[in-house]
Structures are given as structure tokens and as C-alpha cells.
Amino acid sequence: MPPKDARPLAIEAVGLAKYFGSQAALTGLDLIVPEGSVTALIGPNGSGKTTTVRILSTLLTPNAGRATVFGHDLVAEPEAVRASIGVTGQFSAVDRLLTGRENLALMARLQHLRRAVALERIAGNLERFELTEAADRPVATYSGGMRRRLDLAMTLMGEPRVVFLDEPTAGLDPRGRLVLWRIVRDLVADGVTILLTTQYLEEADRLADRVALIDRGALVAEGTPSELKKQSPGGRIRLHFAEEDALAAAAVEFDGAERNESDLSLELASDGSVDGIRQVLDRLERRGITVESLSAQPPDLDDVFFALTGNRPETSSAVASGVVQ
Amino acid sequence: MTNPTLILADTATMLRRDVRHAVRFPMLTISGLIMPVLFLLLFDGVFGHTLRAGLGNTVSGGYINYVLPGILVMTAASVAEATALGVNADMGEGIIARFRTMAIWRPSVLAGQVVGSVARTLITGAAVCFFALALGLSTNGKALDWLAAIGLFVLLSFALSWLTVAFGLLAKTPSGANSLALILVVLPFLSSAFVPTATMPPGVRAFAEYQPFTPIIDTLRGLLTGTPSGQHGLVAVAWCVGIAVVASLWAVKLYNRDSPIAI
Ligand SMILES: Nc1ncnc2c1ncn2[C@@H]1O[C@H](COP(=O)(O)OP(=O)(O)OP(=O)(O)O)[C@@H](O)[C@H]1O
Ligand SMILES: [Mg+2]
């Protein structure tokens, strides 16, 4: 991957703030999206992801801060911004009284495409989103997943340089999700920049080359998925013992680790590095404790998410505190 | 995006969308038609005899000749009322948020709805005139007078449609939009639509003489009976143009607020 600064920025936001009355949605968000990247915006419900997308797509004016899309200021040059973006929001933005084909044709007209180009793109998008058969039915008769696919097809009619996707796979079946992932990868291959929000950390991990984690309206962490995982204490090592004495002795040595009597195992937090594992084994050896087997699980984005937003629902704090020194 | 070709192209696109909606969902158009036709039948058929007697020989022909211009103004108001409802419902649709993110002539959605509303008013007005002819309308107006009447009717419809588009944008619910627009349908009762303002009690009379619908109705009446009065005509046109300018600026301003709906 080239160094961060080598790529020009598609989006640059500094100190974005948005208040709805006394309710703060964004409290000073900084965000950069390099051109040609897939950047995933993740964060708990209500953290401001949709608000960010709505500001960047010129639907809302920020109360403070500024942002540019390809160098065009959102507030000063909204027309220039609109000319290069495409938005598929969290809630469907299709015309329910028209058919799928008419919706795409409406987009083609508003993009002022020549007739031949329009017809070609309409057919191509219907095909790509598997809507050809349903093309001439009113959208009111579409399923939720079909509407989401049509929504994205409409966004792509104008061949935007930046695409915003707010929870694009919410409500899609596994197959629909795979189709969407493939489309995102195809778009990126064509040089399109993508900013997507998602609740599925696995999706961010697979799709994004940069992840921005936001909480309570501000950025809390940013980087490639692997950079973020390194910051997290969330990885685990599971030690299996042959006998109870060994387990008991190890539990004393690693105070606070999660002890499981039924399968004689002990789970400790670790960054998953070889060094970390070696340290654990060294300590066990010094005490003369015999360990039968070991399995390591590196941190995933879930761990990063919970570590940095601090709201893991169940009581695994014991694991979190048993960090290897 | 201020290129006139783009303005026209985008408005035409939005008009197409509006017409498709009207065809797929004709209830709004029909409800805009029912009220004026009912009023025509009610005022001419039921009250017409007595009201005509009250007019004496200040006017010529049957009551239908006197009442048609007022009913036509109500037609424009009634169709525009349906437009307020339609716009309010439409603004809750996600597609509107999408339009706001696109590099199009921004007021084109509204302009399309206004032009659609004017077209529906013309069709409804033609239907009302057809009923009026069946009820014995006689006209002395020449072709040029009729053309002028149609012109004024279109201008009135244009002004009222911008106003009700603004109402549709302003109201939080469709029924709120409807109540606002209902004022326009009721206002002709306090004008020269059904009886001359001279026969009204003093306070009401002052209001009736100065409200915009009275000069518009008087002008239409003069054109249809072939006795146009240029003075009323100027006042009528001035009112329509004034309302259209203020209402369209207001509507665009309301539309340019932060998008109320989430997408
Ligand atoms: N129109 C609005 N009026 C009032 N408050 C709002 C409005 N839109 C958003 N908010 C508030 O702003 C905060 C951020 O909302 P936002 O929709 O951006 O969150 P989100 O990260 O997209 O959440 P989710 O994951 O649930 O989609 C929330 O507290 C929300 O209640
Ligand atoms: Mg959201």
C-alpha cells in the first residue's frame, strides 16, 4: 500500500459539528478519505454516521467545521460537490409509484445522458443488480432487498466519482451481501472512491482499506484494519491443561484471566503477537506448569470497536484486565 | 446550473414524473374535479333560481352566466388544494432527498409539480365549462375574449399552485397542508362569485371588494359575457403575478432548508 499522503484526498473534513436543537450529532469530526479508497465509517447506533453522510452529500449544513469533496467546499460550491457524488442512504430513495426501469430512466434524464447511453446504462444496471425481470413492475411491489439494489443502481446511473453508502448491506440476504461486496470491489477497480458505513465489522474488515471509528460524534480511531487491530488489547490466548492442579497454578500466575473448569482451560488477553505468546509460555515454564495445548485468536475489529467505544455488552471484563505484562 | 436549456430539461423531466404519478394515482385529480362540479350543480341547480331573481336586471342571461367565473376560480383553488396534499406526501419520499444530492436545477421538482397542477386545472376547468354549457351557459365573448379568459385562468392557476406547493412544503402532515389550502377554496365565498359585493353587509363588503378573487372573477365574467373591463383586468393580473412571485420565492426558500427526511 502506498504511503497515506501519496493519494490525493477525495474527502477532507475538519471539525464537523452538527446539532439538532440541544442534541449533538457530531461534535468535531475530522475525516479523510483518499481517492480510490474504500473507507468504512463504523460506530455505535447514534454515533453520527448517517449525519456525516448527510452533511457530506449536501443534505445538511454543518453548524461548525468545513469539508471538501475533490477540493470543492460543501457549503460554498454545493453544485460542484453534487456533480461528483452518488448517495445510497440508510432509507431507500426510490420513487415507489414508478417502475424500476422508470426510476433508472428518471436518473438518466436528470443526468442529461444521451438516449443511446441512457438505454445502455439502464439495461446494464438492471442486469448487474438482477432486476431485469422485475424492471417493469412498480417499485411498491418490490421486496426490501430489491429496493436497496435499485437504490444503488440509481446512484450509479451518473457514474459518480465518490459513492456514499450508508449501511448498504442492512436487510440484504447473504447472497445480496456478496453481490454488493463484488460491486463495491468493481467500482474501486474503476477508480471510484467509496465511503460506507456499516454495523458489520467483518464487512469493514473485508471491504475497507481504511476504517474510521466514530463515537458520540467524533473520531476515536482511524487507520487500516490491521493498524487498528494492533491498537486493541482484544486478542486472546487459550491455554489447555491436562490436569486441574496445573490450571489452578496458572490461574494464580495470570490473575484475572478467565478460568473454565469444565474443559480445563484458561483464556487471557493478548495482542496475538509471537512475542506475546512467548512471554506467556516463558512464565509458565518458570513456574513449572505444564500446558497441553495453546490456541491464539488475534484481535478483530469487534475488539477494537468495544475497546474504543467502551460498551461491550456482556461481562468479559475479566479477560480484558488479564493483559500480559 | 442556470443554463436555460437545463432548467427546461429538468423541469420537463419532473413534469413527466408528476404526470406519471397523476395517471397511476388518479384519486387526487378526481377529488380536485368533484368539488367544483358539485358546487356548479348546487349553486345553479338548487340555489340558482332564487339567486338569479335577487340579481334582477343588473346582469343578463341565466344564473349560470353569473356564477361560472366564480366556480372556475374555485376550480383553480380546488385543484391547487390537491396539489398541496400531493406535494406534502411527495416531500416525505426518499427520492426527494436523492434529488437534493444531484446536480440538477434545484427548484425543478417544484416547478414540475406547478406545471402539472396547471395542466390538471386546465383539464378540470374544461370539464366544468362543459357542464356549464349543458346547464345553459350562453356567452357573448369573442374568440379573443375567450383566449384572454383562458390566459388569466392559467395565470391564476400558476399563482395558486406555487402558493399551495409552498403550503405543502410548510405543513408537517398532509392534513395540515390540506387545511392551509382549504382557505383558498373558501375565500371565493366572500367575493363577487355568487352575489355582487354591493349586496353584502358593509364590513364583509369591504373585504370582498379588496380581496384578490373579486377582480379576477369580475374580469373573467366580463370576458365571458363580452363586456370586458380593462381596469379590473390589470388589477387581476397584478394580483396573480404578485402572488406567483412571492409564493415561488417562498416555496424555493422552504425547499432549500435542511432536508427534513432521513435517507
Ligand atoms: N433530524 C434529527 N433530529 C434530531 N436528532 C437527530 C436527527 N438526526 C439525527 N439525530 C440525532 O443525532 C445523533 C446521530 O444520529 P445518526 O443518525 O447520525 O446516527 P448513526 O450513527 O447513523 O446511527 P445508526 O447506527 O443507528 O444508523 C443521534 O443521537 C440522533 O438521535
Ligand atoms: Mg445511521
XYZ file of C-alpha atoms and ligand atoms in Angstrom:
620
model
C 0.000 0.000 0.000
C 1.413 3.426 -0.915
C 2.052 5.872 1.911
C -1.055 7.721 3.062
C -0.080 11.075 1.687
C 0.662 9.823 -1.809
C -3.000 9.700 -2.780
C -4.941 12.915 -3.266
C -7.894 13.265 -0.943
C -11.400 12.685 -2.214
C -12.908 13.926 1.022
C -11.414 16.041 3.741
C -13.475 17.107 6.742
C -12.215 19.187 9.639
C -14.071 19.755 12.876
C -17.542 18.990 11.542
C -20.233 19.667 14.131
C -23.983 19.279 13.862
C -26.603 19.936 16.497
C -30.291 19.141 16.291
C -31.582 21.574 18.894
C -29.741 20.586 22.042
C -28.973 17.123 20.660
C -25.381 16.898 19.441
C -24.992 14.549 16.492
C -21.412 15.485 15.544
C -19.037 17.218 17.916
C -15.982 17.993 15.791
C -15.362 15.191 13.360
C -12.140 15.014 11.363
C -12.138 12.629 8.450
C -10.048 11.996 5.381
C -10.895 9.693 2.521
C -8.094 9.151 -0.010
C -9.096 8.977 -3.646
C -9.770 5.454 -4.853
C -10.055 4.011 -1.351
C -12.874 2.257 0.427
C -13.237 3.926 3.792
C -15.585 2.394 6.323
C -17.210 4.550 8.947
C -18.094 2.424 11.934
C -19.558 3.348 15.280
C -22.400 2.504 17.657
C -26.022 3.440 16.913
C -26.499 7.173 17.153
C -22.780 7.950 16.908
C -23.291 10.213 13.898
C -22.564 8.051 10.855
C -25.716 8.958 8.959
C -25.347 12.596 9.937
C -21.819 12.559 8.489
C -23.049 11.069 5.220
C -25.900 13.570 5.026
C -23.547 16.500 5.562
C -21.039 15.233 3.022
C -23.806 14.725 0.468
C -25.032 18.337 0.953
C -28.329 17.343 2.581
C -27.450 19.040 5.871
C -25.377 22.112 6.561
C -22.896 21.668 9.402
C -23.045 24.054 12.372
C -19.258 24.215 12.503
C -16.242 22.898 10.656
C -15.692 22.535 6.952
C -15.355 19.805 4.401
C -14.324 19.453 0.786
C -15.055 16.837 -1.858
C -12.334 16.810 -4.516
C -11.326 20.232 -3.277
C -14.821 21.731 -3.585
C -16.182 23.220 -0.405
C -19.522 21.712 0.630
C -21.111 24.999 1.592
C -19.560 27.328 -0.970
C -19.774 25.053 -4.017
C -22.524 22.512 -3.396
C -23.223 22.165 -7.125
C -19.664 21.066 -7.860
C -19.845 18.597 -4.972
C -23.169 17.199 -6.200
C -21.748 16.714 -9.675
C -19.219 14.189 -8.387
C -21.138 12.260 -5.755
C -23.717 9.488 -5.631
C -25.602 8.612 -2.476
C -27.376 5.493 -1.321
C -28.776 6.280 2.070
C -29.864 4.213 5.012
C -33.511 4.504 3.919
C -34.479 3.872 0.345
C -34.534 6.820 -2.036
C -36.579 5.415 -4.885
C -39.883 6.529 -6.393
C -42.392 3.904 -5.298
C -45.038 4.842 -7.852
C -42.713 4.324 -10.801
C -41.327 1.040 -12.091
C -37.689 0.074 -11.647
C -36.927 0.942 -15.246
C -38.700 4.303 -14.969
C -36.690 5.118 -11.860
C -33.459 4.471 -13.750
C -34.731 6.444 -16.744
C -35.562 9.346 -14.420
C -31.951 9.337 -13.227
C -30.682 9.164 -16.812
C -32.739 12.220 -17.757
C -31.599 14.172 -14.739
C -28.006 13.303 -15.624
C -28.730 14.571 -19.149
C -27.422 11.393 -20.734
C -27.792 10.894 -24.438
C -30.539 8.421 -25.285
C -28.282 5.634 -26.500
C -26.030 5.925 -23.449
C -29.059 6.047 -21.172
C -30.627 2.904 -22.619
C -27.342 1.062 -22.403
C -26.746 2.033 -18.781
C -30.316 1.216 -17.777
C -30.085 -2.257 -19.283
C -26.610 -2.757 -17.821
C -27.645 -1.745 -14.316
C -30.827 -3.835 -14.382
C -28.693 -6.810 -15.366
C -25.965 -6.141 -12.824
C -28.431 -5.775 -9.957
C -30.553 -8.726 -11.075
C -33.628 -6.581 -11.595
C -34.253 -7.251 -15.281
C -37.280 -9.448 -14.623
C -38.871 -7.020 -12.190
C -37.939 -3.965 -14.268
C -41.448 -3.113 -15.396
C -43.221 -3.597 -12.091
C -43.954 -0.628 -9.811
C -41.357 -0.360 -7.059
C -44.155 -0.550 -4.491
C -44.269 -4.279 -5.246
C -40.517 -4.811 -4.695
C -39.055 -6.562 -1.666
C -36.800 -4.612 0.679
C -33.663 -6.124 -0.819
C -34.797 -5.342 -4.358
C -35.404 -1.722 -3.393
C -31.924 -1.441 -1.945
C -30.436 -2.849 -5.119
C -32.483 -0.451 -7.251
C -31.396 2.372 -4.979
C -27.749 1.624 -5.641
C -28.384 1.161 -9.350
C -29.922 4.660 -9.422
C -26.890 6.059 -7.605
C -24.572 4.557 -10.210
C -26.503 5.846 -13.253
C -24.493 9.078 -13.180
C -21.147 7.259 -12.778
C -20.183 9.281 -9.682
C -16.537 9.628 -8.631
C -17.416 9.258 -4.952
C -20.136 6.969 -3.697
C -21.616 7.201 -0.210
C -23.207 4.020 1.059
C -24.999 4.231 4.383
C -25.380 0.682 5.704
C -25.583 -0.742 2.198
C -25.969 -4.349 3.294
C -28.544 -3.821 6.041
C -31.506 -6.003 5.159
C -29.743 -7.940 2.403
C -29.576 -11.737 2.417
C -26.115 -13.391 2.353
C -26.203 -13.639 -1.405
C -27.246 -9.992 -1.779
C -24.399 -9.058 0.517
C -21.872 -10.917 -1.609
C -23.276 -9.280 -4.753
C -22.898 -5.888 -3.117
C -19.342 -6.577 -1.995
C -18.461 -7.585 -5.519
C -19.969 -4.394 -6.886
C -18.014 -2.308 -4.406
C -14.793 -4.024 -5.462
C -15.635 -3.477 -9.145
C -16.274 0.196 -8.505
C -12.972 0.581 -6.719
C -11.231 -1.173 -9.582
C -12.715 1.515 -11.841
C -11.195 4.206 -9.638
C -14.332 5.158 -7.702
C -13.893 6.309 -4.108
C -16.251 4.804 -1.561
C -17.275 5.924 1.902
C -19.513 3.363 3.523
C -20.967 2.957 6.967
C -21.633 -0.424 8.427
C -22.612 -2.215 11.605
C -20.893 -5.369 10.415
C -17.297 -5.150 11.461
C -16.481 -8.171 9.388
C -17.700 -6.214 6.378
C -15.407 -3.291 7.183
C -12.562 -5.743 7.642
C -13.126 -7.410 4.295
C -14.030 -4.430 2.182
C -12.325 -1.359 3.535
C -8.746 -0.318 3.190
C -9.308 2.330 5.825
C -11.568 2.297 8.840
C -12.706 5.352 10.777
C -14.276 4.577 14.117
C -16.548 7.263 15.492
C -18.251 7.529 18.834
C -20.501 10.273 20.161
C -19.945 12.400 17.091
C -16.141 12.383 16.993
C -13.398 10.258 15.500
C -11.845 7.881 18.038
C -9.566 5.825 15.823
C -8.539 5.640 12.205
C -6.270 3.529 10.078
C -6.082 0.328 8.092
C -7.916 -2.584 9.712
C -4.609 -4.163 10.753
C -3.290 -0.918 12.234
C -6.435 -0.629 14.307
C -6.268 -4.191 15.498
C -2.749 -3.604 16.783
C -4.071 -0.811 18.985
C -6.523 -3.145 20.603
C -5.910 -5.356 23.624
C -8.671 -7.613 22.385
C -6.739 -10.678 21.134
C -6.917 -13.854 23.185
C -4.792 -16.860 24.011
C -6.464 -20.009 25.251
C -4.354 -22.446 27.247
C -5.487 -26.012 27.720
C -4.190 -28.055 30.672
C -4.050 -31.792 31.268
C -4.872 -31.594 34.976
C -6.632 -29.358 37.467
C -3.534 -28.548 39.504
C -1.843 -27.047 36.505
C -4.937 -24.972 35.739
C -5.120 -23.754 39.327
C -1.434 -22.808 39.362
C -1.752 -20.970 36.044
C -4.829 -19.141 37.299
C -2.775 -17.844 40.225
C 0.043 -16.765 37.901
C -2.307 -14.965 35.493
C -4.560 -13.266 37.957
C -7.817 -12.120 36.401
C -7.786 -14.483 33.435
C -10.983 -16.283 32.601
C -10.936 -19.810 34.010
C -13.018 -22.590 32.578
C -13.136 -25.673 34.857
C -15.124 -27.871 32.522
C -12.523 -28.100 29.761
C -9.554 -27.135 31.953
C -8.739 -24.020 30.012
C -7.675 -20.504 30.768
C -8.258 -17.555 28.482
C -6.027 -14.486 28.595
C -5.961 -11.314 26.626
C -3.065 -10.836 24.237
C -2.245 -8.866 21.149
C -1.726 -12.187 19.396
C 1.933 -11.499 18.533
C 4.574 -14.233 18.701
C 6.374 -12.204 21.361
C 3.284 -12.068 23.499
C 2.752 -15.810 23.232
C 6.415 -16.490 24.035
C 6.179 -14.378 27.177
C 3.202 -16.399 28.376
C 4.977 -19.675 27.730
C 8.131 -18.404 29.487
C 6.184 -17.521 32.602
C 4.506 -20.929 32.649
C 7.860 -22.665 32.254
C 9.441 -20.676 35.095
C 6.646 -21.899 37.428
C 6.985 -25.412 36.125
C 3.415 -25.534 34.887
C 2.817 -27.884 32.001
C 0.453 -26.694 29.330
C -1.014 -29.207 26.981
C -2.017 -27.038 24.041
C -2.471 -23.414 23.109
C -4.630 -21.562 20.641
C -4.336 -17.898 19.763
C -7.015 -15.661 18.361
C -5.832 -12.292 17.036
C -7.897 -9.228 17.839
C -10.678 -8.466 15.390
C -12.455 -5.238 14.691
C -15.099 -6.180 17.255
C -12.430 -5.902 19.916
C -11.284 -2.560 18.589
C -14.856 -1.380 18.498
C -15.611 -2.374 22.061
C -12.257 -1.313 23.433
C -12.538 2.178 21.984
C -16.244 2.829 22.350
C -16.304 1.154 25.749
C -19.661 -0.503 25.612
C -19.179 -4.226 25.337
C -22.487 -5.676 26.439
C -21.515 -8.866 28.349
C -19.181 -9.288 31.298
C -15.891 -10.180 29.724
C -14.068 -7.507 31.691
C -12.156 -10.285 33.433
C -10.497 -11.114 30.145
C -9.796 -7.528 29.329
C -7.999 -6.941 32.604
C -5.824 -10.043 32.399
C -3.462 -8.407 29.956
C 0.001 -9.889 29.580
C 2.621 -7.572 31.008
C -26.932 25.113 -13.465
C -28.650 28.303 -14.509
C -28.410 27.369 -18.159
C -31.971 27.826 -19.546
C -31.840 24.554 -21.512
C -31.073 22.643 -18.319
C -33.795 24.476 -16.436
C -36.305 23.476 -19.091
C -34.976 19.931 -19.415
C -35.055 19.262 -15.661
C -38.494 20.810 -15.255
C -39.792 18.701 -18.138
C -38.321 15.577 -16.502
C -40.015 16.390 -13.222
C -43.283 17.169 -15.019
C -43.129 13.734 -16.630
C -42.748 12.218 -13.186
C -45.682 14.270 -11.893
C -47.907 13.230 -14.806
C -46.996 9.555 -14.263
C -47.975 9.896 -10.613
C -51.278 11.530 -11.574
C -52.039 8.734 -14.024
C -51.099 5.916 -11.614
C -52.816 7.531 -8.665
C -55.764 9.473 -10.141
C -57.623 9.951 -6.842
C -56.110 13.391 -6.231
C -57.026 14.610 -9.697
C -60.552 13.300 -9.376
C -61.062 14.844 -5.947
C -59.952 18.180 -7.423
C -62.699 17.834 -10.026
C -65.590 16.681 -7.843
C -65.857 19.787 -5.685
C -66.228 22.431 -8.430
C -68.712 20.300 -10.372
C -70.767 19.751 -7.206
C -70.752 23.480 -6.474
C -71.780 24.204 -10.028
C -74.753 21.859 -9.747
C -75.613 23.115 -6.269
C -75.451 26.826 -6.960
C -77.006 26.752 -10.393
C -79.462 23.907 -9.991
C -80.530 24.318 -6.348
C -79.982 27.968 -5.340
C -79.773 29.377 -8.848
C -83.402 30.312 -9.243
C -83.607 32.442 -6.107
C -80.154 33.935 -6.548
C -80.942 34.884 -10.151
C -84.127 36.607 -9.000
C -82.089 38.613 -6.479
C -79.777 39.861 -9.203
C -82.671 41.446 -11.100
C -81.732 43.028 -14.390
C -78.233 44.086 -13.299
C -76.987 41.067 -15.274
C -78.106 39.307 -18.417
C -78.789 35.632 -19.065
C -79.258 32.766 -16.602
C -77.554 32.456 -13.203
C -75.107 30.040 -14.789
C -73.667 33.004 -16.704
C -73.154 34.874 -13.461
C -71.770 32.005 -11.389
C -69.394 30.271 -13.825
C -66.411 32.622 -13.289
C -66.626 32.077 -9.508
C -66.806 28.324 -9.988
C -63.784 28.490 -12.289
C -61.806 30.321 -9.616
C -62.880 27.640 -7.140
C -61.740 25.036 -9.647
C -58.251 26.525 -9.682
C -58.268 26.634 -5.880
C -59.604 23.108 -5.533
C -57.025 21.566 -7.885
C -54.289 23.544 -6.143
C -55.531 22.188 -2.808
C -54.992 18.653 -4.098
C -51.520 19.768 -5.212
C -50.698 20.851 -1.648
C -51.591 17.377 -0.456
C -49.614 15.708 -3.214
C -46.516 17.841 -2.622
C -46.631 17.231 1.108
C -46.836 13.460 0.619
C -44.120 13.564 -2.029
C -41.729 15.518 0.189
C -41.799 12.616 2.648
C -40.445 10.282 -0.033
C -36.784 9.324 -0.018
C -36.462 10.164 -3.703
C -36.714 13.879 -2.884
C -33.618 13.591 -0.729
C -31.885 11.948 -3.654
C -32.853 14.860 -5.942
C -31.261 17.218 -3.433
C -27.941 15.423 -3.754
C -27.948 15.688 -7.544
C -26.540 18.412 -9.750
C -29.881 19.393 -11.246
C -31.744 22.704 -11.415
C -32.779 22.625 -7.786
C -36.335 24.001 -7.988
C -37.172 21.647 -10.874
C -39.108 19.254 -8.592
C -41.344 22.134 -7.518
C -41.613 23.635 -10.992
C -42.640 20.232 -12.371
C -45.379 19.992 -9.783
C -46.589 23.514 -10.533
C -46.779 22.866 -14.263
C -48.540 19.550 -13.591
C -51.012 21.331 -11.343
C -51.723 23.988 -14.000
C -52.317 21.256 -16.573
C -54.772 19.478 -14.241
C -56.517 22.800 -13.615
C -56.950 23.379 -17.347
C -58.436 19.932 -17.868
C -60.712 20.297 -14.850
C -61.716 23.808 -15.958
C -62.637 22.451 -19.391
C -64.811 19.799 -17.739
C -66.526 22.476 -15.632
C -67.193 24.605 -18.749
C -68.619 21.551 -20.457
C -71.079 21.056 -17.572
C -71.890 24.777 -17.643
C -72.742 24.611 -21.359
C -75.011 21.666 -20.634
C -76.701 23.791 -17.963
C -77.436 26.547 -20.477
C -74.390 28.811 -20.449
C -74.628 31.441 -23.139
C -71.635 33.536 -23.977
C -71.191 36.710 -25.954
C -67.441 36.604 -25.616
C -65.488 36.590 -28.867
C -62.624 34.178 -29.528
C -60.147 36.796 -28.341
C -62.086 37.272 -25.099
C -62.069 33.529 -24.519
C -58.324 33.404 -25.146
C -57.811 36.219 -22.655
C -60.014 34.392 -20.130
C -58.015 31.198 -20.570
C -54.809 33.204 -20.176
C -55.995 34.716 -16.900
C -57.218 31.315 -15.715
C -53.773 29.790 -16.379
C -52.065 32.694 -14.630
C -54.351 32.302 -11.614
C -53.731 28.576 -11.510
C -49.972 29.184 -11.771
C -50.075 31.593 -8.814
C -52.294 29.372 -6.652
C -50.223 26.295 -7.482
C -46.996 27.964 -6.309
C -48.828 29.021 -3.172
C -50.098 25.512 -2.446
C -46.691 23.988 -3.256
C -45.355 26.278 -0.521
C -48.178 25.118 1.782
C -47.275 21.525 1.006
C -43.648 22.243 1.935
C -44.581 24.189 5.048
C -47.033 21.739 6.616
C -45.731 18.835 8.659
C -48.552 16.478 7.635
C -50.776 16.060 4.558
C -53.859 17.087 6.533
C -52.041 20.215 7.689
C -51.272 21.050 4.059
C -54.890 20.434 3.174
C -56.221 22.765 5.871
C -53.935 25.584 4.742
C -55.034 25.202 1.129
C -58.691 24.989 2.135
C -58.573 28.740 2.849
C -58.228 29.297 -0.898
C -61.323 27.257 -1.615
C -63.376 29.090 0.997
C -62.197 32.595 0.106
C -64.325 32.880 -3.088
C -67.473 32.741 -0.918
C -66.541 36.206 0.327
C -66.126 37.651 -3.152
C -68.298 38.542 -6.104
C -68.508 34.827 -7.026
C -72.152 34.202 -6.086
C -73.707 37.610 -5.431
C -72.489 41.154 -6.235
C -70.404 42.650 -3.423
C -72.776 45.640 -3.341
C -75.442 43.434 -1.756
C -73.210 42.442 1.194
C -73.169 43.977 4.718
C -70.601 46.846 4.954
C -67.700 45.051 6.753
C -67.861 41.937 4.598
C -68.336 44.087 1.545
C -65.084 45.997 2.115
C -63.214 42.703 2.452
C -64.925 41.191 -0.585
C -64.142 44.180 -2.767
C -60.471 44.263 -1.953
C -59.612 40.574 -1.851
C -57.826 39.269 -4.968
C -60.521 36.875 -6.133
C -63.084 39.627 -6.781
C -61.210 41.459 -9.589
C -60.217 38.096 -11.072
C -63.826 36.885 -11.092
C -65.105 40.209 -12.427
C -62.569 40.120 -15.235
C -63.444 36.546 -16.183
C -67.143 37.430 -16.083
C -66.624 40.426 -18.326
C -64.628 38.378 -20.839
C -67.162 35.536 -20.958
C -70.128 37.870 -21.389
C -68.274 40.034 -23.866
C -68.154 43.153 -21.657
C -64.528 43.230 -20.509
C -63.303 45.944 -18.180
C -59.628 46.736 -18.641
C -59.301 48.249 -15.186
C -60.319 45.056 -13.355
C -58.123 43.117 -15.719
C -54.985 44.991 -14.702
C -55.709 44.541 -11.002
C -56.437 40.830 -11.586
C -53.178 40.262 -13.475
C -51.227 42.255 -10.873
C -52.592 40.084 -8.063
C -51.747 36.858 -9.896
C -48.230 37.956 -10.787
C -47.642 39.227 -7.250
C -48.843 36.001 -5.644
C -46.825 33.897 -8.104
C -43.596 35.809 -7.442
C -43.904 35.833 -3.646
C -45.152 32.235 -3.405
C -42.475 30.816 -5.704
C -39.686 32.561 -3.788
C -41.202 31.306 -0.541
C -41.555 27.739 -1.850
C -37.951 27.640 -3.069
C -36.778 29.002 0.273
C -38.730 26.313 2.131
C -37.318 23.650 -0.193
C -33.767 24.841 0.431
C -33.987 24.268 4.168
C -32.047 21.299 5.526
C -33.587 18.109 4.258
C -36.196 17.083 6.823
C -36.213 13.421 5.857
C -33.547 10.905 6.570
C -32.114 8.821 3.782
N -33.285 15.089 12.389
C -32.838 14.855 13.635
N -33.398 15.473 14.690
C -32.940 15.261 15.951
N -31.925 14.452 16.253
C -31.324 13.803 15.246
C -31.744 13.957 13.885
N -30.958 13.193 13.103
C -30.094 12.584 13.943
N -30.299 12.953 15.221
C -29.531 12.505 16.397
O -28.164 12.615 16.099
C -27.446 11.506 16.595
C -26.683 10.842 15.478
O -27.611 10.239 14.590
P -27.153 9.435 13.301
O -28.398 9.085 12.576
O -26.124 10.204 12.585
O -26.519 8.124 13.937
P -25.966 6.813 13.233
O -24.557 6.679 13.664
O -26.237 6.842 11.800
O -26.853 5.689 13.941
P -27.384 4.281 13.380
O -26.264 3.314 13.507
O -28.477 3.954 14.347
O -27.873 4.485 11.996
C -28.464 10.619 17.280
O -28.424 10.899 18.658
C -29.770 11.042 16.692
O -30.799 10.895 17.631
Mg -27.389 5.681 10.515
